[in-house]
PDB file of C-alpha atoms in Angstrom:
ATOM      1  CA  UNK A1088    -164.997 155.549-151.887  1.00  0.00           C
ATOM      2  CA  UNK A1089    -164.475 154.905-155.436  1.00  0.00           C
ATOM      3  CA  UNK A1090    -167.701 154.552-157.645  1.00  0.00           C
ATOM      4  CA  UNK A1091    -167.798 152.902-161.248  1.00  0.00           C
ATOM      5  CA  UNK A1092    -170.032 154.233-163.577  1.00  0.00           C
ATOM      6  CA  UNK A1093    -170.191 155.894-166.956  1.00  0.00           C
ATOM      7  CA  UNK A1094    -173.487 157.929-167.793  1.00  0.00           C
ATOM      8  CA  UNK A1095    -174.768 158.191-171.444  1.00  0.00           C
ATOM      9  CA  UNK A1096    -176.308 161.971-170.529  1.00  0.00           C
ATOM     10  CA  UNK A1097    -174.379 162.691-166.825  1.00  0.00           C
ATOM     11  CA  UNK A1098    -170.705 162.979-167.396  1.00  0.00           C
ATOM     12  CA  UNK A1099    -168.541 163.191-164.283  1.00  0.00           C
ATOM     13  CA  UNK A1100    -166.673 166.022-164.573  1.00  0.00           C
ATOM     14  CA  UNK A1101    -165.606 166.259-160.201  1.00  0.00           C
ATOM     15  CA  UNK A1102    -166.855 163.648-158.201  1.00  0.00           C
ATOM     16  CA  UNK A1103    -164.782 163.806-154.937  1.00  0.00           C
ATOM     17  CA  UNK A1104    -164.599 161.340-153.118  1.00  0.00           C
ATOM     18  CA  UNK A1105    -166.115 159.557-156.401  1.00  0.00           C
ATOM     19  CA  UNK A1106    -163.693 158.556-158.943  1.00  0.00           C
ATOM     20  CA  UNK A1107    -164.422 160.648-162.367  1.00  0.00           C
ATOM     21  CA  UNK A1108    -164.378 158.706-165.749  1.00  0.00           C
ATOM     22  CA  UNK A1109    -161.459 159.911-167.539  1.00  0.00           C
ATOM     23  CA  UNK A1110    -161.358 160.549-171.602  1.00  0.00           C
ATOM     24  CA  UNK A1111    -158.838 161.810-173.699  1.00  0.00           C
ATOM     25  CA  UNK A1112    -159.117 165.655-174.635  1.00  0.00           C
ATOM     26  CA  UNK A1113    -159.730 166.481-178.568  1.00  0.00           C
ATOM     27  CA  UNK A1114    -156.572 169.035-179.436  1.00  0.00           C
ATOM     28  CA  UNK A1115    -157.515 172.091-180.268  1.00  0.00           C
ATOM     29  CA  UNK A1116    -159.099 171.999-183.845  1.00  0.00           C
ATOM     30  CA  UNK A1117    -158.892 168.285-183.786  1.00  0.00           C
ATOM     31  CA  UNK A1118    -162.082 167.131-185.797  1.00  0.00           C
ATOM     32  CA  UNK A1119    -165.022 165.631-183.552  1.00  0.00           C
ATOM     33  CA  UNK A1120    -165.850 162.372-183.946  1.00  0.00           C
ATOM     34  CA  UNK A1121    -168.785 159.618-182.966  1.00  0.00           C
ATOM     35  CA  UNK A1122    -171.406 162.784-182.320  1.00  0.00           C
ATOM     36  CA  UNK A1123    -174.894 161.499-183.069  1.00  0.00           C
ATOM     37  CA  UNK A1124    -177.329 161.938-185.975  1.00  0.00           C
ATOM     38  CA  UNK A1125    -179.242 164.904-185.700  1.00  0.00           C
ATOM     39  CA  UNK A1126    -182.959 166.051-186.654  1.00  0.00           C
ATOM     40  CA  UNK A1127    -183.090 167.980-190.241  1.00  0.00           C
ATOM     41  CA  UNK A1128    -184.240 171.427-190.799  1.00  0.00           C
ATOM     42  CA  UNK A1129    -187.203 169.277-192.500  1.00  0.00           C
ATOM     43  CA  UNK A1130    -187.985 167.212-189.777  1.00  0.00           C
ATOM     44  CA  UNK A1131    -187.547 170.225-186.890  1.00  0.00           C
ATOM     45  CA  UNK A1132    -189.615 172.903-188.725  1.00  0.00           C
ATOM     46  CA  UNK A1133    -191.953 172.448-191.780  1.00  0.00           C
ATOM     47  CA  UNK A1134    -191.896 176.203-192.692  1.00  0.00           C
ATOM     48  CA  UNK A1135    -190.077 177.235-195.154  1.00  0.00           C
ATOM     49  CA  UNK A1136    -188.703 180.305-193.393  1.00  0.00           C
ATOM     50  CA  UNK A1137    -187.083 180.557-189.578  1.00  0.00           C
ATOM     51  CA  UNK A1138    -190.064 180.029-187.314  1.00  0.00           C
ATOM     52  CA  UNK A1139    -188.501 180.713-183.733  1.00  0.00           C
ATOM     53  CA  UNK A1140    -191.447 179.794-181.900  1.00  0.00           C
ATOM     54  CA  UNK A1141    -191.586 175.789-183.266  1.00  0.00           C
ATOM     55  CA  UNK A1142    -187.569 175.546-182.863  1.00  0.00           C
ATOM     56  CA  UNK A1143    -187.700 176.585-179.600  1.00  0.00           C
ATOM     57  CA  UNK A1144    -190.519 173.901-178.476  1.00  0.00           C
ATOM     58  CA  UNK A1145    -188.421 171.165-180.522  1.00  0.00           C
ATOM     59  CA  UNK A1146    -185.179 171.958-178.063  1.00  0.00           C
ATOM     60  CA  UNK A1147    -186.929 172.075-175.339  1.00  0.00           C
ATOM     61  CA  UNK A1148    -188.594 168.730-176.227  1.00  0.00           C
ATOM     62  CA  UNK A1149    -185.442 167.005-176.687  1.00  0.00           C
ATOM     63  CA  UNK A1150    -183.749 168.677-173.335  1.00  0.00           C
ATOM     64  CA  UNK A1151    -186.436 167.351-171.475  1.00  0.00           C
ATOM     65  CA  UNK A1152    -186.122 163.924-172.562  1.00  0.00           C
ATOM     66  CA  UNK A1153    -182.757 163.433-172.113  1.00  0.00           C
ATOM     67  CA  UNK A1154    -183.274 165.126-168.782  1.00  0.00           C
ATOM     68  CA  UNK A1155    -185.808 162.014-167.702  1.00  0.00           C
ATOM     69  CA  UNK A1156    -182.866 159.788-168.642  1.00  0.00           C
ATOM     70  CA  UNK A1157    -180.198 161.757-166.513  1.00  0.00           C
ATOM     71  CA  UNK A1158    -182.693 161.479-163.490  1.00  0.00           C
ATOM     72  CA  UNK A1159    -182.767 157.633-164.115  1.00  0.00           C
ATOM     73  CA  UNK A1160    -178.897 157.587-164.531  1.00  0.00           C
ATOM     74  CA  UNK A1161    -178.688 160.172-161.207  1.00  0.00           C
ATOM     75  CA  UNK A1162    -180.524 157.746-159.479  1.00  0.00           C
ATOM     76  CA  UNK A1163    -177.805 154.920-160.077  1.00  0.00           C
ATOM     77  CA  UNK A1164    -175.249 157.065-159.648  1.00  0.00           C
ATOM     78  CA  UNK A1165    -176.446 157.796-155.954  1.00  0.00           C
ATOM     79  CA  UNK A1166    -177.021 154.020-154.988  1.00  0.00           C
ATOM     80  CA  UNK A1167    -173.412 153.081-156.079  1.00  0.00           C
ATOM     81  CA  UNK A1168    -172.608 155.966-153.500  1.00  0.00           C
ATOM     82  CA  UNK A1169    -174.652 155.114-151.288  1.00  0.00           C
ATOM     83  CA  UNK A1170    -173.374 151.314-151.312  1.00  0.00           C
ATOM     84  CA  UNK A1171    -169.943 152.440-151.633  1.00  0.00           C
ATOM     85  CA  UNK A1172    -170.480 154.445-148.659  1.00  0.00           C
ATOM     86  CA  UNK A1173    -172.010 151.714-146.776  1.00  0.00           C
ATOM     87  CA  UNK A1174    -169.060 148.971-147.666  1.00  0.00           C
ATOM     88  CA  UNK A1175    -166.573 151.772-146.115  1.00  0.00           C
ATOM     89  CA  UNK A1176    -168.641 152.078-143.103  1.00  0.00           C
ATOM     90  CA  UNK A1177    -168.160 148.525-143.071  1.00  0.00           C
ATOM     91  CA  UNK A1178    -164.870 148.416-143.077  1.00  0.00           C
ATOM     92  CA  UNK A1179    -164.648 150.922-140.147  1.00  0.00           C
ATOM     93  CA  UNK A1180    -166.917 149.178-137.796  1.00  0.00           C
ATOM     94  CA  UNK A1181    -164.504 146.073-138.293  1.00  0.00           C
ATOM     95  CA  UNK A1182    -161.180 148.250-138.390  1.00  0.00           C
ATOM     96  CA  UNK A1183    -162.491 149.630-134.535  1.00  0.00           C
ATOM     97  CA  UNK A1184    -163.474 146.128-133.614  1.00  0.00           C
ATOM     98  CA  UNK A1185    -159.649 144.926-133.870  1.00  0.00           C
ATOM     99  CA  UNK A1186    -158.328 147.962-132.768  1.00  0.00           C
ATOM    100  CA  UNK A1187    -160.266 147.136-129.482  1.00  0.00           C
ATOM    101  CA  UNK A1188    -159.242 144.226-129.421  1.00  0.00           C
ATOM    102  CA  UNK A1189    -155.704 144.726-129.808  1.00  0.00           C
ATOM    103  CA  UNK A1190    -155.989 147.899-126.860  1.00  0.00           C
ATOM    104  CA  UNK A1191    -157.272 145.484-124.582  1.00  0.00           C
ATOM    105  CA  UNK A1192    -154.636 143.011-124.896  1.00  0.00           C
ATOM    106  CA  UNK A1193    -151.360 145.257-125.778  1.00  0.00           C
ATOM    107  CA  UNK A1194    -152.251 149.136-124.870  1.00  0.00           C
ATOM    108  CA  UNK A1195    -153.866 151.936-126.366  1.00  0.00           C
ATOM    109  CA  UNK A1196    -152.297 152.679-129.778  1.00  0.00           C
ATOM    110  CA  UNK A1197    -153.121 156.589-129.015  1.00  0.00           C
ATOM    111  CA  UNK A1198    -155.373 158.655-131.266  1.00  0.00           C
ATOM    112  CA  UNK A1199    -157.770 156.377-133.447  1.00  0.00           C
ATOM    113  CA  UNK A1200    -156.610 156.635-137.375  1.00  0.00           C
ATOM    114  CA  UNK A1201    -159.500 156.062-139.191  1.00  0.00           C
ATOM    115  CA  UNK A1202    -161.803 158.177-141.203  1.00  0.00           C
ATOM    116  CA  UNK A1203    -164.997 159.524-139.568  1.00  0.00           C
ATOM    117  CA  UNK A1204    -168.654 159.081-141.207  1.00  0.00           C
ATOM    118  CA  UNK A1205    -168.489 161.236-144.096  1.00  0.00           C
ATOM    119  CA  UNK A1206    -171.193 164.196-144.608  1.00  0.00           C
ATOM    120  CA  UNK A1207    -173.322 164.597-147.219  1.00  0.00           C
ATOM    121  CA  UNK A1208    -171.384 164.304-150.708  1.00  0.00           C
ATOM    122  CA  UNK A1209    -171.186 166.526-153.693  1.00  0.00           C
ATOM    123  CA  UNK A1210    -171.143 165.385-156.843  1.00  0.00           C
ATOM    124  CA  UNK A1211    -170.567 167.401-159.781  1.00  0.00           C
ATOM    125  CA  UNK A1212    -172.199 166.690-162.672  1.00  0.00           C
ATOM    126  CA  UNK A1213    -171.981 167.716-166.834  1.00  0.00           C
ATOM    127  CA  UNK A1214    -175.708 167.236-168.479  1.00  0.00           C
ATOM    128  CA  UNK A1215    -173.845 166.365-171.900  1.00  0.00           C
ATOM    129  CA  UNK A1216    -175.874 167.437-175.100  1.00  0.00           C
ATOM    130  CA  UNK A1217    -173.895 165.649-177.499  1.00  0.00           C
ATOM    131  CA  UNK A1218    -175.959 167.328-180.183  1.00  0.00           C
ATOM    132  CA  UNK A1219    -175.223 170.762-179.881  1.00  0.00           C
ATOM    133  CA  UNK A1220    -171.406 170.009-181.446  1.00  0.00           C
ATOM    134  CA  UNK A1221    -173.158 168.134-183.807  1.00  0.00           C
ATOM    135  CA  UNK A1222    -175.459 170.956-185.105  1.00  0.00           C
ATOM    136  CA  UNK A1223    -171.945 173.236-184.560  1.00  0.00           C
ATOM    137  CA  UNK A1224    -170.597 170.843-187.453  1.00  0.00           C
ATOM    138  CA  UNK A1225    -173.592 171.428-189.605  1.00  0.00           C
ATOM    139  CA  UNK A1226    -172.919 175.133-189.352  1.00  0.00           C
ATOM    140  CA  UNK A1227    -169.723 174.430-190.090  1.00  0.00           C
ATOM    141  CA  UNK A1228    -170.453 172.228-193.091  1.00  0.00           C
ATOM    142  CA  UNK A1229    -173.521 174.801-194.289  1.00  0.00           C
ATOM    143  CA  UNK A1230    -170.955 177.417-194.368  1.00  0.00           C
ATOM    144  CA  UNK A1231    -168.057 175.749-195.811  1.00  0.00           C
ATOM    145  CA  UNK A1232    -170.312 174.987-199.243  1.00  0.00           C
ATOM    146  CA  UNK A1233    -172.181 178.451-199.335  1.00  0.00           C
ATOM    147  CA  UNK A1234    -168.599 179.664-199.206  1.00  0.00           C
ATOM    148  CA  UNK A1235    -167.822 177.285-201.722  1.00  0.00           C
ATOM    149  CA  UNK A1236    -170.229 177.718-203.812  1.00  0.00           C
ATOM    150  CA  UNK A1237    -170.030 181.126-203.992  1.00  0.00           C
ATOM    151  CA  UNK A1238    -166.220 181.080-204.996  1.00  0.00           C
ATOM    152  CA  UNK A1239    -167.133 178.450-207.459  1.00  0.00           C
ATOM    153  CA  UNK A1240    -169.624 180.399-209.519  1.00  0.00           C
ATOM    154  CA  UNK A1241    -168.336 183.915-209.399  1.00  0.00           C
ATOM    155  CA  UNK A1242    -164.682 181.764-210.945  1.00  0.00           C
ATOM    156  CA  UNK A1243    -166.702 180.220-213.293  1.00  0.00           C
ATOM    157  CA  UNK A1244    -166.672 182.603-216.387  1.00  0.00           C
ATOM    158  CA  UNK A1245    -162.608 182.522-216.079  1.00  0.00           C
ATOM    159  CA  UNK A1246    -163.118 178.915-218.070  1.00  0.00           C
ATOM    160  CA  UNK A1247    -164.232 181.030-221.151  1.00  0.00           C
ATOM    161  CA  UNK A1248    -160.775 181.153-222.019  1.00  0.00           C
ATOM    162  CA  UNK A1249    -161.326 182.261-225.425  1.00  0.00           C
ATOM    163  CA  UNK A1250    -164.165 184.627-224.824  1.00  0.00           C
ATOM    164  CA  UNK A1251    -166.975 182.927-226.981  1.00  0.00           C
ATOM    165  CA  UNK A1252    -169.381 182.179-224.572  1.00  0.00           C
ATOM    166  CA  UNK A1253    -168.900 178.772-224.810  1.00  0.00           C
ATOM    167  CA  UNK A1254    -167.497 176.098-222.880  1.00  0.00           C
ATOM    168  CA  UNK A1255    -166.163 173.472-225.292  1.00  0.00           C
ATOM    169  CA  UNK A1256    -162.971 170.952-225.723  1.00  0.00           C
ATOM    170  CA  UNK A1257    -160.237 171.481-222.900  1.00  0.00           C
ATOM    171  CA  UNK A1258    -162.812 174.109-221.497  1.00  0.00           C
ATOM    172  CA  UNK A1259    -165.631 171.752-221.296  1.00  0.00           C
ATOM    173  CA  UNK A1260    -163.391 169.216-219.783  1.00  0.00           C
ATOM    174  CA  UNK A1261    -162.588 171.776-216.927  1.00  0.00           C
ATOM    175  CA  UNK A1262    -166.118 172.468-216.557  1.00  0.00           C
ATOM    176  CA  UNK A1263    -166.579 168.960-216.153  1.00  0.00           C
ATOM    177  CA  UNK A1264    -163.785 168.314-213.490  1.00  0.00           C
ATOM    178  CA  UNK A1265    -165.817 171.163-211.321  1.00  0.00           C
ATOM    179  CA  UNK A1266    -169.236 169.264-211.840  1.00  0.00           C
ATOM    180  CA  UNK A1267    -167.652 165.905-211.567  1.00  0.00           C
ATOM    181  CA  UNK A1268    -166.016 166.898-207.768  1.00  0.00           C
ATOM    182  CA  UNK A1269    -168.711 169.198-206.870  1.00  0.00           C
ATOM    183  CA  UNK A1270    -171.966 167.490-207.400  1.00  0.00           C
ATOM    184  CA  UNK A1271    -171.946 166.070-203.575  1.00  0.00           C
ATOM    185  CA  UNK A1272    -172.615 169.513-202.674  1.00  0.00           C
ATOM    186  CA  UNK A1273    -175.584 169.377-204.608  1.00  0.00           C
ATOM    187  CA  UNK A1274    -176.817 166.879-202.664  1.00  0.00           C
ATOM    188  CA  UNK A1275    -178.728 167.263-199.434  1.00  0.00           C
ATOM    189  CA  UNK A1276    -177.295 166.882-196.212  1.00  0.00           C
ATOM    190  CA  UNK A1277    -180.353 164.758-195.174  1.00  0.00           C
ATOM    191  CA  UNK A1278    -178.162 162.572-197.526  1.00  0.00           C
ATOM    192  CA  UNK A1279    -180.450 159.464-196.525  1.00  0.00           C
ATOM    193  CA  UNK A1280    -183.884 162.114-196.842  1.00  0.00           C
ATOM    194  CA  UNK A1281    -184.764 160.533-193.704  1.00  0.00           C
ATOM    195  CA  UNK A1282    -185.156 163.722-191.359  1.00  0.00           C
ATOM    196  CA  UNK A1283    -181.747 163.368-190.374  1.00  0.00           C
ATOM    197  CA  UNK A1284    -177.785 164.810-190.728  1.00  0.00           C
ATOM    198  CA  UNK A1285    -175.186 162.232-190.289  1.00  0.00           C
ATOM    199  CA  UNK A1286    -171.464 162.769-189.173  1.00  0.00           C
ATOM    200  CA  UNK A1287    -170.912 161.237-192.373  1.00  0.00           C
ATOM    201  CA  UNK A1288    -172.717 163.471-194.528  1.00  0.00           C
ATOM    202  CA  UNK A1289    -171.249 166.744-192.682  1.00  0.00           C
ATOM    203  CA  UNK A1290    -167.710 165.792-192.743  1.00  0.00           C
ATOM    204  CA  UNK A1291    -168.265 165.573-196.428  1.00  0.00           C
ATOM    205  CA  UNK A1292    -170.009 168.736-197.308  1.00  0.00           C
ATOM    206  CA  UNK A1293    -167.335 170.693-194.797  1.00  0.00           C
ATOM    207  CA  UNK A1294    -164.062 168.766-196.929  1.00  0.00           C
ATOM    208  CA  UNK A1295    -165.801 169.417-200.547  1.00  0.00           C
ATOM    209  CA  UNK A1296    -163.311 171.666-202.631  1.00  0.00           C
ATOM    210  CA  UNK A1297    -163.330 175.242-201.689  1.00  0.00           C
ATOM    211  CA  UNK A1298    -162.489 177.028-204.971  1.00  0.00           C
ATOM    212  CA  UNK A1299    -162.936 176.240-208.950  1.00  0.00           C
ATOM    213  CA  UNK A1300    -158.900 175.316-208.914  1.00  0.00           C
ATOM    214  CA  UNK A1301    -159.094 172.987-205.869  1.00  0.00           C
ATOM    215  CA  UNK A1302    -162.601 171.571-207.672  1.00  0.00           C
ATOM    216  CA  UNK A1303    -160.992 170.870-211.130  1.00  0.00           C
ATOM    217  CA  UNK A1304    -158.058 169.418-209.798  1.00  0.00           C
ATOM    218  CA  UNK A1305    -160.180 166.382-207.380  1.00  0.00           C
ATOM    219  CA  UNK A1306    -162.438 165.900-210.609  1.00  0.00           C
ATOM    220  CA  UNK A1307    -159.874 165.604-213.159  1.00  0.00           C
ATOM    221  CA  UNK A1308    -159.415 161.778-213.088  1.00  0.00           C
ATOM    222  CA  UNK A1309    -163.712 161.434-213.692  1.00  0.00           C
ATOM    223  CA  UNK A1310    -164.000 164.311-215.730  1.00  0.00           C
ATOM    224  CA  UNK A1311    -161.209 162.700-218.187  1.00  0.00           C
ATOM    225  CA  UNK A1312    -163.168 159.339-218.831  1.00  0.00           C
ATOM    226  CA  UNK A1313    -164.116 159.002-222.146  1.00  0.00           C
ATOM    227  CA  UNK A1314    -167.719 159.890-223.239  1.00  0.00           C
ATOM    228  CA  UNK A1315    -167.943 161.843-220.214  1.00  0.00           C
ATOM    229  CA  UNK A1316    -170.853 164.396-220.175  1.00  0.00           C
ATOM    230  CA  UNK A1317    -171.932 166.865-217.835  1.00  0.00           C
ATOM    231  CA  UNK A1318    -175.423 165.474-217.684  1.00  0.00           C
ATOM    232  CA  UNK A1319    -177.466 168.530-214.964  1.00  0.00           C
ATOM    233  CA  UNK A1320    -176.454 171.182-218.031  1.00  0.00           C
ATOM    234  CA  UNK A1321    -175.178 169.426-221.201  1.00  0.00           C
ATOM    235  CA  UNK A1322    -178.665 168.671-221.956  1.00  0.00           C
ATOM    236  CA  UNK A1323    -178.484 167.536-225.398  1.00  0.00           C
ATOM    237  CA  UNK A1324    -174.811 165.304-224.562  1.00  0.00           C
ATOM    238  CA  UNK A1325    -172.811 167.481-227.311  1.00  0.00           C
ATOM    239  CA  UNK A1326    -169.984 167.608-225.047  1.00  0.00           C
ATOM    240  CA  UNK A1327    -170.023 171.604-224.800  1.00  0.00           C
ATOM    241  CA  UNK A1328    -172.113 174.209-222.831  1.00  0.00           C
ATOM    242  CA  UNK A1329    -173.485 177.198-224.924  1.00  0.00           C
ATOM    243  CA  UNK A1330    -173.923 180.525-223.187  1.00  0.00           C
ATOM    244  CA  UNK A1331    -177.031 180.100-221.181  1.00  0.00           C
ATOM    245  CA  UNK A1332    -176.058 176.637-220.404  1.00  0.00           C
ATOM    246  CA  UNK A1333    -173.179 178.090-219.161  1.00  0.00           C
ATOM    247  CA  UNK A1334    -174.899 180.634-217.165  1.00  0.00           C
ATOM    248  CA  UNK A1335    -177.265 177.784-215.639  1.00  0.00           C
ATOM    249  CA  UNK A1336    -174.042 176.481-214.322  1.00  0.00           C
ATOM    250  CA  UNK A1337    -173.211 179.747-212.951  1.00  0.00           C
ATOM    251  CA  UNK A1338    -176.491 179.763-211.390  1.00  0.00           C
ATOM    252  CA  UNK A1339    -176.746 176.457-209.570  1.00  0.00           C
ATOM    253  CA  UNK A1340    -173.681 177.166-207.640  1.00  0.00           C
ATOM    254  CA  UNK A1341    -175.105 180.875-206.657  1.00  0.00           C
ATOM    255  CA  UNK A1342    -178.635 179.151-205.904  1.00  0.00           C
ATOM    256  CA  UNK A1343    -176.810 176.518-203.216  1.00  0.00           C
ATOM    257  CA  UNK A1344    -174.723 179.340-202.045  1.00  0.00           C
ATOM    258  CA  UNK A1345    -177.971 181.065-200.930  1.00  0.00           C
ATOM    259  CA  UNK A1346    -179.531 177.868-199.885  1.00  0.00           C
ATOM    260  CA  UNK A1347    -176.709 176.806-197.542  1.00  0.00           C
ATOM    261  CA  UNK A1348    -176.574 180.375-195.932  1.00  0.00           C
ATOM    262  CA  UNK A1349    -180.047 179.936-195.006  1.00  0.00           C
ATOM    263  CA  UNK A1350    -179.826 176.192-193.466  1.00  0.00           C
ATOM    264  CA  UNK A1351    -176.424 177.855-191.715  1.00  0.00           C
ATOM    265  CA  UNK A1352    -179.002 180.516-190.030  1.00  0.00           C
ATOM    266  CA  UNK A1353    -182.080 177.964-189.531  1.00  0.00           C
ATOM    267  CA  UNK A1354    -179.003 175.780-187.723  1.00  0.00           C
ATOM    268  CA  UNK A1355    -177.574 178.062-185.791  1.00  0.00           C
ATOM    269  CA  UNK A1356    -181.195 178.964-184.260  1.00  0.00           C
ATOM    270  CA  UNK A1357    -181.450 175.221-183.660  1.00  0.00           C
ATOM    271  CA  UNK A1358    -177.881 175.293-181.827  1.00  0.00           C
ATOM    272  CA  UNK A1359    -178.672 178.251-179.542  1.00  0.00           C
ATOM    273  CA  UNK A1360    -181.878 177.370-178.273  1.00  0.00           C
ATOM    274  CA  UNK A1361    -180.425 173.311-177.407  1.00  0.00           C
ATOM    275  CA  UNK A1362    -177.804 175.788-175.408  1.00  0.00           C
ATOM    276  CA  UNK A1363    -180.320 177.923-173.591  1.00  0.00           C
ATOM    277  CA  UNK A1364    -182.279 174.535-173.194  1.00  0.00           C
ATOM    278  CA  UNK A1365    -179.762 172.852-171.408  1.00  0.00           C
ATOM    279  CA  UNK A1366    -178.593 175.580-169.194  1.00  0.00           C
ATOM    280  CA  UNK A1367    -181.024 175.446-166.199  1.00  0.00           C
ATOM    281  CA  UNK A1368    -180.805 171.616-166.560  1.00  0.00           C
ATOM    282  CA  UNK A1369    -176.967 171.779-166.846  1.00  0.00           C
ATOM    283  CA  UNK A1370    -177.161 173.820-163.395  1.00  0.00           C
ATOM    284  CA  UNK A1371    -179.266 171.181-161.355  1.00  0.00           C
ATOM    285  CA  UNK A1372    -177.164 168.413-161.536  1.00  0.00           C
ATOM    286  CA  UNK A1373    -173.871 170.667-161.597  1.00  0.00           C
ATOM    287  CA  UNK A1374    -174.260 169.976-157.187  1.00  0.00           C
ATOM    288  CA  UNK A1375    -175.834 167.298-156.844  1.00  0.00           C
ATOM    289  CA  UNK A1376    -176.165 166.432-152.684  1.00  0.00           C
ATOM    290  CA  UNK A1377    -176.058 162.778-151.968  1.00  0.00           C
ATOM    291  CA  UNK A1378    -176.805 161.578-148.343  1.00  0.00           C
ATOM    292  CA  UNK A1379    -173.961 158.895-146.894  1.00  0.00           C
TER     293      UNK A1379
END
């Protein structure tokens, strides 16, 4: 009996005497691709801190949704079975007729060869939550810049290269090649600030530079245009940072370091309760009984 179908929510991971849809396998550390957009840390919780409570009635909101679609998909899943089963029944009932009629006019061909009714079928079924690698990647990404950041800031004061204080001529131009390939960072990873991460916007925070010489080296070919300024702490366009504009720069990296630890934390909540959400669902359709 061979079934056609490909779910959105039920993948068919064993569907004997169904035919599972086939995909290729990532590699191992093969980069995901074509996950969906998922809810912000804004739009799940509007606390500023963790609240476990909220998160966990957001997952479960969201499980049980997709769940009401996997019923609907279920449901066609078991009347192309139950069709397919009826068509092979079918073709039984006619492979018997000639049969007789080929006994009764040459001999019995001996034992009959055809398959008997089938029982009641299993179907094995994967309640996919396409979201949970997605959230995995924001981790990912969250921890990649706080990382980042981090290495960024405490590297900083080896720019002073002549001790002053100061950032200014070849120094300022280094400081400018960090700002120059750094500033996505900066930016939210609601890059669109409209509740929502994008593949898009994750892939780029988790590939921005990791360390002041990987940072300088991507912003060089900006950073070298003439006139070029770095605008968030060059306030006054002199092309040079004194000390405490210096140490704002510092700063701002050390602030989104802590910033992106947190969202890291508030994500990895989100992650683990979509897990424990899906589990029980995951586990009804994982044997799912479908009558002939």
């Amino acid at each position: 009996m061979r079934v056609s179908l490909l779910p959105a929510l039920l993948l068919l991971v064993a569907v004997p005497p169904l035919t599972a849809a086939e995909g290729d396998a990532d590699a191992p550390g093969k980069e995901l691709r074509g996950l969906p957009k998922i809810s912000a840390r804004t739009k799940i919780s509007k606390e500023a801190e963790i609240n476990t409570v909220e998160i966990s009635r957001w997952a479960h909101e969201l499980i049980a949704t997709k769940e009401k679609r996997a019923d609907k998909e279920l449901e066609q899943i078991k009347k192309k079975a139950a069709a397919a089963e009826k068509e092979r029944l079918a073709d039984e009932q006619d492979r018997r007729r000639r049969q007789s009629q080929y006994e009764q006019s040459w001999g019995t061909l001996g034992p009959g060869s055809g398959r008997e009714r089938s029982g009641v079928l299993h179907i094995k079924l994967d309640f996919t939550v396409p979201e949970i690698d997605a959230y995995r990647l924001a981790i990912e990404a969250c921890h990649h810049v706080q990382g980042a950041a981090a290495a960024i800031a405490e590297s900083l004061s080896s720019l002073d290269r002549d001790g002053d204080g100061k950032l200014a001529g070849e120094e300022y131009k280094d400081a400018a090649a960090v700002v120059a390939a750094t500033l996505p960072m900066f930016q939210k990873l609601d890059s669109g600030e409209n509740g929502y991460l994008t593949e898009e916007s994750l892939y780029g925070a988790k590939n921005a530079p990791a360390t002041l010489t990987a940072a300088m080296r991507a912003g060089r070919p900006l950073a070298s245009a003439a006139g070029y300024r770095i605008k968030p702490f060059d306030k006054t366009g002199k092309g040079e940072l004194d000390i405490d504009e210096r140490k704002a720069m510092s700063m701002a990296f050390v602030e989104l370091s802590v910033r992106m630890a947190k969202d890291a934390e508030f994500y990895k909540v989100v992650m683990d309760n979509l897990i424990s959400a899906r589990a029980p669902v995951a586990e009804r359709f994982a044997d799912v009984e479908v009558a002939p």
